[in-house]
mmCIF file of C-alpha atoms in Angstrom:
data_model
loop_
_atom_site.group_PDB
_atom_site.id
_atom_site.type_symbol
_atom_site.label_atom_id
_atom_site.label_comp_id
_atom_site.label_asym_id
_atom_site.label_seq_id
_atom_site.Cartn_x
_atom_site.Cartn_y
_atom_site.Cartn_z
ATOM 1 C CA MET A 23 218.631 -159.449 -30.581
ATOM 2 C CA VAL A 24 220.468 -159.186 -27.707
ATOM 3 C CA LYS A 25 222.766 -162.034 -27.181
ATOM 4 C CA LYS A 26 222.363 -164.196 -24.462
ATOM 5 C CA LYS A 27 225.439 -164.285 -21.851
ATOM 6 C CA ASN A 28 227.698 -167.451 -21.836
ATOM 7 C CA PHE A 29 228.266 -168.798 -18.348
ATOM 8 C CA LYS A 30 231.617 -169.434 -17.221
ATOM 9 C CA SER A 31 231.974 -168.258 -13.354
ATOM 10 C CA ILE A 32 228.878 -169.557 -11.268
ATOM 11 C CA ALA A 33 228.283 -169.241 -7.783
ATOM 12 C CA ILE A 34 226.277 -171.402 -5.765
ATOM 13 C CA SER A 35 224.455 -169.929 -2.920
ATOM 14 C CA THR A 36 221.824 -170.766 -0.128
ATOM 15 C CA SER A 37 220.035 -169.268 2.706
ATOM 16 C CA SER A 38 218.138 -172.254 3.784
ATOM 17 C CA SER A 39 218.659 -175.115 6.412
ATOM 18 C CA GLU A 40 216.860 -177.483 4.222
ATOM 19 C CA LYS A 41 218.685 -181.111 4.951
ATOM 20 C CA ASN A 42 218.669 -181.943 1.280
ATOM 21 C CA ILE A 43 220.561 -178.808 0.049
ATOM 22 C CA PRO A 44 224.187 -180.376 0.446
ATOM 23 C CA ILE A 45 222.863 -183.544 -1.971
ATOM 24 C CA ILE A 46 221.847 -180.906 -4.426
ATOM 25 C CA ALA A 47 224.759 -178.727 -4.395
ATOM 26 C CA LYS A 48 227.196 -181.724 -4.840
ATOM 27 C CA GLN A 49 225.039 -182.887 -8.087
ATOM 28 C CA LEU A 50 225.551 -179.491 -9.084
ATOM 29 C CA ILE A 51 228.662 -179.025 -8.722
ATOM 30 C CA GLU A 52 229.226 -182.536 -10.988
ATOM 31 C CA VAL A 53 227.070 -180.894 -13.148
ATOM 32 C CA LEU A 54 229.068 -177.744 -13.671
ATOM 33 C CA SER A 55 232.556 -179.373 -13.276
ATOM 34 C CA ASN A 56 231.817 -181.485 -16.140
ATOM 35 C CA LYS A 57 231.233 -178.326 -18.313
ATOM 36 C CA GLU A 58 234.373 -176.884 -17.025
ATOM 37 C CA ILE A 59 232.520 -174.166 -15.284
ATOM 38 C CA GLU A 60 234.468 -172.097 -12.637
ATOM 39 C CA ILE A 61 232.708 -172.735 -9.163
ATOM 40 C CA LEU A 62 232.142 -170.413 -6.437
ATOM 41 C CA LEU A 63 230.734 -171.558 -3.290
ATOM 42 C CA ASP A 64 228.690 -168.966 -1.186
ATOM 43 C CA LYS A 65 230.210 -169.005 2.392
ATOM 44 C CA ASN A 66 227.061 -169.445 3.732
ATOM 45 C CA LEU A 67 226.450 -172.972 1.868
ATOM 46 C CA SER A 68 228.131 -175.470 4.568
ATOM 47 C CA LEU A 69 229.257 -178.247 2.396
ATOM 48 C CA GLU A 70 232.245 -181.135 3.046
ATOM 49 C CA THR A 71 233.954 -180.829 -0.587
ATOM 50 C CA ASN A 72 237.359 -181.409 -1.589
ATOM 51 C CA LYS A 73 239.910 -178.324 -1.589
ATOM 52 C CA LYS A 74 239.282 -177.708 -5.021
ATOM 53 C CA TYR A 75 235.760 -175.766 -4.422
ATOM 54 C CA LYS A 76 236.187 -172.941 -1.796
ATOM 55 C CA SER A 77 233.909 -170.952 -0.245
ATOM 56 C CA TYR A 78 233.975 -167.375 -1.088
ATOM 57 C CA SER A 79 233.043 -163.704 0.322
ATOM 58 C CA GLU A 80 229.882 -162.050 -0.983
ATOM 59 C CA LYS A 81 232.679 -159.263 -2.689
ATOM 60 C CA THR A 82 234.284 -161.935 -4.502
ATOM 61 C CA ILE A 83 231.163 -163.655 -5.939
ATOM 62 C CA ILE A 84 230.183 -160.230 -6.980
ATOM 63 C CA GLN A 85 233.212 -159.400 -8.878
ATOM 64 C CA ARG A 86 233.846 -163.107 -10.367
ATOM 65 C CA ALA A 87 230.418 -164.624 -11.122
ATOM 66 C CA ASP A 88 228.295 -164.449 -14.086
ATOM 67 C CA LEU A 89 225.534 -166.398 -12.870
ATOM 68 C CA VAL A 90 224.361 -167.386 -9.234
ATOM 69 C CA ILE A 91 222.669 -170.476 -8.535
ATOM 70 C CA ALA A 92 220.184 -170.216 -5.346
ATOM 71 C CA ILE A 93 219.072 -173.515 -3.460
ATOM 72 C CA GLY A 94 215.997 -173.315 -1.754
ATOM 73 C CA GLY A 95 212.460 -171.493 -1.913
ATOM 74 C CA ASP A 96 211.541 -168.254 -2.383
ATOM 75 C CA GLY A 97 213.162 -166.977 0.909
ATOM 76 C CA THR A 98 216.683 -168.062 -0.692
ATOM 77 C CA MET A 99 215.739 -166.365 -3.902
ATOM 78 C CA LEU A 100 214.907 -162.849 -2.163
ATOM 79 C CA ASN A 101 218.103 -163.067 -0.479
ATOM 80 C CA ALA A 102 219.977 -163.992 -3.314
ATOM 81 C CA SER A 103 218.278 -161.205 -5.486
ATOM 82 C CA ARG A 104 219.171 -158.722 -2.664
ATOM 83 C CA ARG A 105 222.654 -159.484 -2.563
ATOM 84 C CA TYR A 106 223.430 -160.426 -5.841
ATOM 85 C CA GLY A 107 220.896 -159.609 -8.356
ATOM 86 C CA SER A 108 220.565 -155.922 -7.439
ATOM 87 C CA LYS A 109 224.194 -155.900 -8.326
ATOM 88 C CA GLY A 110 223.624 -156.993 -11.787
ATOM 89 C CA ILE A 111 224.310 -160.886 -11.647
ATOM 90 C CA PRO A 112 221.520 -162.782 -13.227
ATOM 91 C CA ILE A 113 220.047 -165.586 -10.806
ATOM 92 C CA LEU A 114 218.427 -169.166 -11.172
ATOM 93 C CA GLY A 115 216.575 -170.746 -8.718
ATOM 94 C CA ILE A 116 216.491 -174.345 -7.800
ATOM 95 C CA ASN A 117 213.424 -174.855 -5.634
ATOM 96 C CA LEU A 118 213.217 -177.027 -2.725
ATOM 97 C CA GLY A 119 210.608 -174.850 -0.745
ATOM 98 C CA LYS A 120 206.729 -175.283 -0.978
ATOM 99 C CA LEU A 121 205.354 -172.544 -3.770
ATOM 100 C CA GLY A 122 208.808 -171.479 -5.450
ATOM 101 C CA PHE A 123 207.088 -168.699 -7.775
ATOM 102 C CA LEU A 124 210.841 -166.978 -8.283
ATOM 103 C CA THR A 125 212.529 -170.913 -7.955
ATOM 104 C CA ASP A 126 211.389 -172.818 -11.066
ATOM 105 C CA ILE A 127 213.929 -176.060 -11.276
ATOM 106 C CA ALA A 128 212.690 -179.006 -9.693
ATOM 107 C CA PRO A 129 215.370 -181.042 -7.917
ATOM 108 C CA GLU A 130 214.669 -184.034 -10.334
ATOM 109 C CA GLU A 131 215.354 -181.573 -13.353
ATOM 110 C CA LEU A 132 218.204 -180.299 -12.068
ATOM 111 C CA THR A 133 220.721 -181.839 -14.504
ATOM 112 C CA SER A 134 218.866 -181.698 -17.742
ATOM 113 C CA SER A 135 217.830 -177.999 -16.755
ATOM 114 C CA ILE A 136 221.309 -176.494 -16.148
ATOM 115 C CA ILE A 137 222.824 -178.272 -19.012
ATOM 116 C CA LYS A 138 220.439 -176.132 -21.462
ATOM 117 C CA VAL A 139 221.071 -172.739 -19.191
ATOM 118 C CA ILE A 140 224.720 -173.804 -19.567
ATOM 119 C CA GLU A 141 224.004 -174.045 -23.376
ATOM 120 C CA ASN A 142 222.310 -170.861 -23.656
ATOM 121 C CA ASP A 143 218.848 -172.564 -23.748
ATOM 122 C CA TYR A 144 217.149 -170.604 -21.572
ATOM 123 C CA ILE A 145 215.242 -167.216 -21.404
ATOM 124 C CA GLU A 146 215.754 -163.976 -19.573
ATOM 125 C CA ASP A 147 213.079 -162.518 -16.867
ATOM 126 C CA LYS A 148 213.392 -158.872 -15.992
ATOM 127 C CA ARG A 149 212.354 -157.431 -12.348
ATOM 128 C CA PHE A 150 212.251 -154.385 -10.905
ATOM 129 C CA PHE A 151 213.204 -153.395 -7.068
ATOM 130 C CA LEU A 152 211.480 -151.349 -4.486
ATOM 131 C CA GLU A 153 213.119 -148.679 -2.836
ATOM 132 C CA ALA A 154 212.261 -147.533 0.697
ATOM 133 C CA ALA A 155 213.551 -144.537 2.391
ATOM 134 C CA VAL A 156 212.622 -143.156 5.779
ATOM 135 C CA SER A 157 212.806 -139.386 6.270
ATOM 136 C CA ASN A 158 214.548 -139.253 9.738
ATOM 137 C CA LYS A 159 217.039 -142.048 8.413
ATOM 138 C CA LYS A 160 219.764 -141.617 5.967
ATOM 139 C CA GLU A 161 219.958 -144.813 4.699
ATOM 140 C CA SER A 162 217.639 -146.466 2.039
ATOM 141 C CA PHE A 163 216.530 -150.280 1.433
ATOM 142 C CA LEU A 164 215.688 -152.935 -1.416
ATOM 143 C CA ALA A 165 212.609 -154.864 -1.646
ATOM 144 C CA LEU A 166 211.763 -157.327 -4.582
ATOM 145 C CA ASN A 167 208.408 -158.377 -3.311
ATOM 146 C CA GLU A 168 207.027 -155.783 -1.070
ATOM 147 C CA VAL A 169 207.491 -153.291 1.634
ATOM 148 C CA VAL A 170 205.188 -152.945 4.378
ATOM 149 C CA VAL A 171 204.435 -150.261 6.421
ATOM 150 C CA HIS A 172 202.604 -152.111 10.016
ATOM 151 C CA SER A 173 202.251 -151.709 13.710
ATOM 152 C CA GLY A 174 204.395 -154.791 14.724
ATOM 153 C CA ALA A 175 201.719 -155.349 17.428
ATOM 154 C CA ILE A 176 198.627 -157.809 17.254
ATOM 155 C CA ALA A 177 195.138 -156.239 16.813
ATOM 156 C CA GLN A 178 196.937 -152.433 16.719
ATOM 157 C CA LEU A 179 195.692 -150.051 14.059
ATOM 158 C CA ILE A 180 198.174 -147.321 12.793
ATOM 159 C CA GLU A 181 196.878 -144.189 10.961
ATOM 160 C CA TYR A 182 198.377 -142.906 7.819
ATOM 161 C CA ASN A 183 198.040 -140.530 5.042
ATOM 162 C CA LEU A 184 198.846 -142.216 1.703
ATOM 163 C CA PHE A 185 200.103 -139.669 -1.098
ATOM 164 C CA VAL A 186 200.738 -140.672 -4.862
ATOM 165 C CA ASN A 187 203.166 -138.457 -6.765
ATOM 166 C CA ASP A 188 202.598 -135.979 -3.825
ATOM 167 C CA GLU A 189 198.637 -136.014 -4.769
ATOM 168 C CA PHE A 190 196.907 -136.817 -1.464
ATOM 169 C CA VAL A 191 194.771 -140.535 -1.993
ATOM 170 C CA TYR A 192 193.480 -140.851 1.740
ATOM 171 C CA ARG A 193 193.333 -141.004 5.538
ATOM 172 C CA GLN A 194 193.362 -144.359 6.895
ATOM 173 C CA LYS A 195 193.466 -146.532 9.885
ATOM 174 C CA ALA A 196 194.559 -149.813 9.439
ATOM 175 C CA ASP A 197 196.876 -152.666 10.298
ATOM 176 C CA GLY A 198 199.070 -151.033 7.986
ATOM 177 C CA ILE A 199 199.579 -150.925 4.200
ATOM 178 C CA ILE A 200 201.805 -153.023 1.492
ATOM 179 C CA ILE A 201 203.211 -151.560 -1.142
ATOM 180 C CA SER A 202 203.942 -154.542 -3.727
ATOM 181 C CA SER A 203 205.690 -154.927 -6.917
ATOM 182 C CA PRO A 204 203.921 -157.473 -9.436
ATOM 183 C CA THR A 205 206.684 -159.974 -8.511
ATOM 184 C CA GLY A 206 205.242 -159.358 -4.945
ATOM 185 C CA SER A 207 202.057 -159.695 -6.035
ATOM 186 C CA THR A 208 201.478 -163.716 -5.924
ATOM 187 C CA ALA A 209 203.158 -163.313 -1.856
ATOM 188 C CA TYR A 210 202.232 -161.455 0.979
ATOM 189 C CA SER A 211 199.768 -159.237 -1.207
ATOM 190 C CA LEU A 212 197.785 -162.198 -2.138
ATOM 191 C CA SER A 213 197.170 -163.361 0.857
ATOM 192 C CA GLY A 214 195.736 -159.956 1.899
ATOM 193 C CA GLY A 215 193.403 -160.058 -1.019
ATOM 194 C CA GLY A 216 195.396 -158.442 -3.504
ATOM 195 C CA PRO A 217 195.285 -158.865 -7.411
ATOM 196 C CA ILE A 218 197.995 -161.194 -9.082
ATOM 197 C CA ILE A 219 199.594 -159.014 -11.697
ATOM 198 C CA HIS A 220 201.713 -160.075 -14.471
ATOM 199 C CA PRO A 221 205.194 -159.456 -13.722
ATOM 200 C CA ASN A 222 206.362 -157.757 -17.229
ATOM 201 C CA LEU A 223 203.458 -155.064 -16.159
ATOM 202 C CA ASP A 224 205.051 -151.829 -15.202
ATOM 203 C CA VAL A 225 202.744 -151.450 -11.801
ATOM 204 C CA LEU A 226 202.644 -150.737 -8.085
ATOM 205 C CA ILE A 227 199.533 -152.284 -5.872
ATOM 206 C CA LEU A 228 199.061 -150.336 -2.725
ATOM 207 C CA MET A 229 197.543 -152.884 -0.488
ATOM 208 C CA PRO A 230 195.884 -151.876 2.961
ATOM 209 C CA MET A 231 195.734 -154.543 5.426
ATOM 210 C CA PHE A 232 192.562 -154.803 7.366
ATOM 211 C CA PRO A 233 191.080 -151.018 7.292
ATOM 212 C CA GLN A 234 188.858 -149.763 9.196
ATOM 213 C CA THR A 235 186.835 -148.997 6.894
ATOM 214 C CA LEU A 236 184.067 -151.228 4.428
ATOM 215 C CA SER A 237 185.045 -149.256 1.150
ATOM 216 C CA SER A 238 188.570 -149.672 1.038
ATOM 217 C CA SER A 239 190.206 -151.622 -2.244
ATOM 218 C CA PRO A 240 193.539 -152.367 -3.652
ATOM 219 C CA LEU A 241 195.114 -149.500 -5.615
ATOM 220 C CA ILE A 242 197.364 -150.308 -8.751
ATOM 221 C CA VAL A 243 199.494 -147.014 -10.032
ATOM 222 C CA SER A 244 202.245 -146.710 -12.305
ATOM 223 C CA ALA A 245 205.677 -148.079 -11.045
ATOM 224 C CA GLU A 246 206.928 -144.630 -12.156
ATOM 225 C CA SER A 247 204.898 -143.037 -8.961
ATOM 226 C CA SER A 248 206.395 -141.823 -5.772
ATOM 227 C CA ILE A 249 204.643 -143.293 -2.977
ATOM 228 C CA ARG A 250 204.502 -141.335 0.418
ATOM 229 C CA ILE A 251 202.988 -142.850 3.203
ATOM 230 C CA GLU A 252 202.665 -140.221 6.591
ATOM 231 C CA LEU A 253 202.438 -141.702 9.803
ATOM 232 C CA LEU A 254 199.957 -139.307 12.239
ATOM 233 C CA ASP A 255 200.346 -141.644 15.357
ATOM 234 C CA LYS A 256 202.923 -140.204 18.009
ATOM 235 C CA THR A 257 202.639 -142.704 20.569
ATOM 236 C CA ASN A 258 202.590 -145.993 19.161
ATOM 237 C CA LYS A 259 205.514 -147.637 17.294
ATOM 238 C CA LYS A 260 205.269 -148.425 13.877
ATOM 239 C CA HIS A 261 207.717 -150.658 11.501
ATOM 240 C CA LEU A 262 208.888 -150.911 8.077
ATOM 241 C CA SER A 263 209.168 -154.332 6.813
ATOM 242 C CA PHE A 264 211.087 -155.490 3.455
ATOM 243 C CA ASP A 265 210.558 -159.075 1.915
ATOM 244 C CA SER A 266 208.993 -160.036 5.173
ATOM 245 C CA HIS A 267 212.319 -160.512 6.121
ATOM 246 C CA ASN A 268 214.300 -157.203 7.113
ATOM 247 C CA SER A 269 212.470 -154.784 9.530
ATOM 248 C CA ILE A 270 213.493 -151.534 11.223
ATOM 249 C CA SER A 271 211.148 -149.540 13.772
ATOM 250 C CA LEU A 272 210.054 -145.900 12.814
ATOM 251 C CA ASN A 273 209.491 -143.280 16.043
ATOM 252 C CA GLY A 274 207.104 -140.384 15.635
ATOM 253 C CA GLU A 275 205.628 -138.968 12.861
ATOM 254 C CA ALA A 276 207.897 -140.605 10.358
ATOM 255 C CA GLU A 277 207.355 -140.724 6.236
ATOM 256 C CA VAL A 278 208.179 -143.149 4.338
ATOM 257 C CA LEU A 279 208.764 -143.321 0.862
ATOM 258 C CA VAL A 280 208.811 -146.002 -1.751
ATOM 259 C CA SER A 281 209.298 -145.844 -5.522
ATOM 260 C CA LYS A 282 210.820 -147.957 -8.307
ATOM 261 C CA ALA A 283 214.458 -148.904 -7.702
ATOM 262 C CA LYS A 284 217.291 -148.116 -10.515
ATOM 263 C CA SER A 285 218.733 -151.344 -9.788
ATOM 264 C CA GLU A 286 217.317 -154.310 -12.222
ATOM 265 C CA LEU A 287 217.142 -158.405 -11.381
ATOM 266 C CA THR A 288 217.415 -160.444 -14.231
ATOM 267 C CA LEU A 289 215.821 -163.899 -13.411
ATOM 268 C CA ILE A 290 217.374 -166.884 -15.742
ATOM 269 C CA HIS A 291 214.362 -169.396 -16.568
ATOM 270 C CA PRO A 292 214.353 -172.712 -18.661
ATOM 271 C CA LYS A 293 212.819 -171.501 -22.018
ATOM 272 C CA ASP A 294 209.408 -173.552 -21.352
ATOM 273 C CA HIS A 295 209.164 -171.653 -18.545
ATOM 274 C CA ASN A 296 205.373 -169.893 -18.254
ATOM 275 C CA PHE A 297 203.924 -167.615 -15.550
ATOM 276 C CA TYR A 298 200.419 -169.247 -15.950
ATOM 277 C CA GLU A 299 201.400 -172.441 -15.885
ATOM 278 C CA SER A 300 203.010 -171.715 -12.575
ATOM 279 C CA CYS A 301 200.132 -169.918 -11.165
ATOM 280 C CA ARG A 302 198.293 -173.213 -11.970
ATOM 281 C CA ASN A 303 200.484 -175.528 -10.332
ATOM 282 C CA LYS A 304 201.123 -173.630 -7.309
ATOM 283 C CA LEU A 305 197.720 -172.261 -6.779
ATOM 284 C CA GLY A 306 195.444 -175.099 -7.506
ATOM 285 C CA TRP A 307 193.964 -173.506 -10.600
ATOM 286 C CA SER A 308 192.114 -175.580 -13.344
ATOM 287 C CA SER A 309 194.755 -177.935 -15.035
ATOM 288 C CA SER A 310 192.946 -178.005 -18.339
ATOM 289 C CA PRO A 311 190.522 -175.602 -20.352
ATOM 290 C CA ILE A 312 187.232 -177.125 -20.324
ATOM 291 C CA LYS A 313 186.058 -178.811 -23.773
ATOM 292 C CA GLU A 314 182.452 -179.100 -24.991
#
């Protein structure tokens, strides 16, 4: 059994403009300071505090923090996961958003939940990132939820060939294609009719977006697969998006390569965290089994 980490230096991060963030952050600072935890404030966190608590650069937080607490919604968690989680720092989320599949501590439970985490009463949840590269660009890009190839325009199709492990799957005209991790199966992929995948499964979802065919369905493949999307239309511009946030333009007949990244994310949850309970609460599933 792997010994749980004692968190001695904790960073507080946000990328949200939610008005309640300063209140929650100050409450969090009070809890952590009472437990003699070193507190590192992310420079993105606009907060009036005394000089004891300073803002630090991303580089310094990566060097010193052994836990990052993200305040906001899933967008904040995605941002913190790419910036810090991909560097091996565990992430814990306080939910100020609407759904919050990744941020599962409610503000009213903050004090009790954080104390439990500090006292090693928590569970670790491992997730993998997606890595995307483009044939005519040198850099690669990380995503936790999904990578999307799309036209970037309203009611405009793109044409592409899809390959899995260099084996041809199909040629398709569609608004685009979503390559989703299990983590992303409750995000953009779900809104397009994709399946919900338990986060412990090691698979990828290949989800066409409004395909020009009556027979197209989502395809689930091993996460160890190499996905290649060969874009065929020279004239229209295409776009590559990551976690519905960052986007780059694709020109000409580019190829997009997507695979499971080497880096891994560690999410920290309260010990009573349950994936199916999250689905019930956030997706409006039946709240209790029917008894005869």
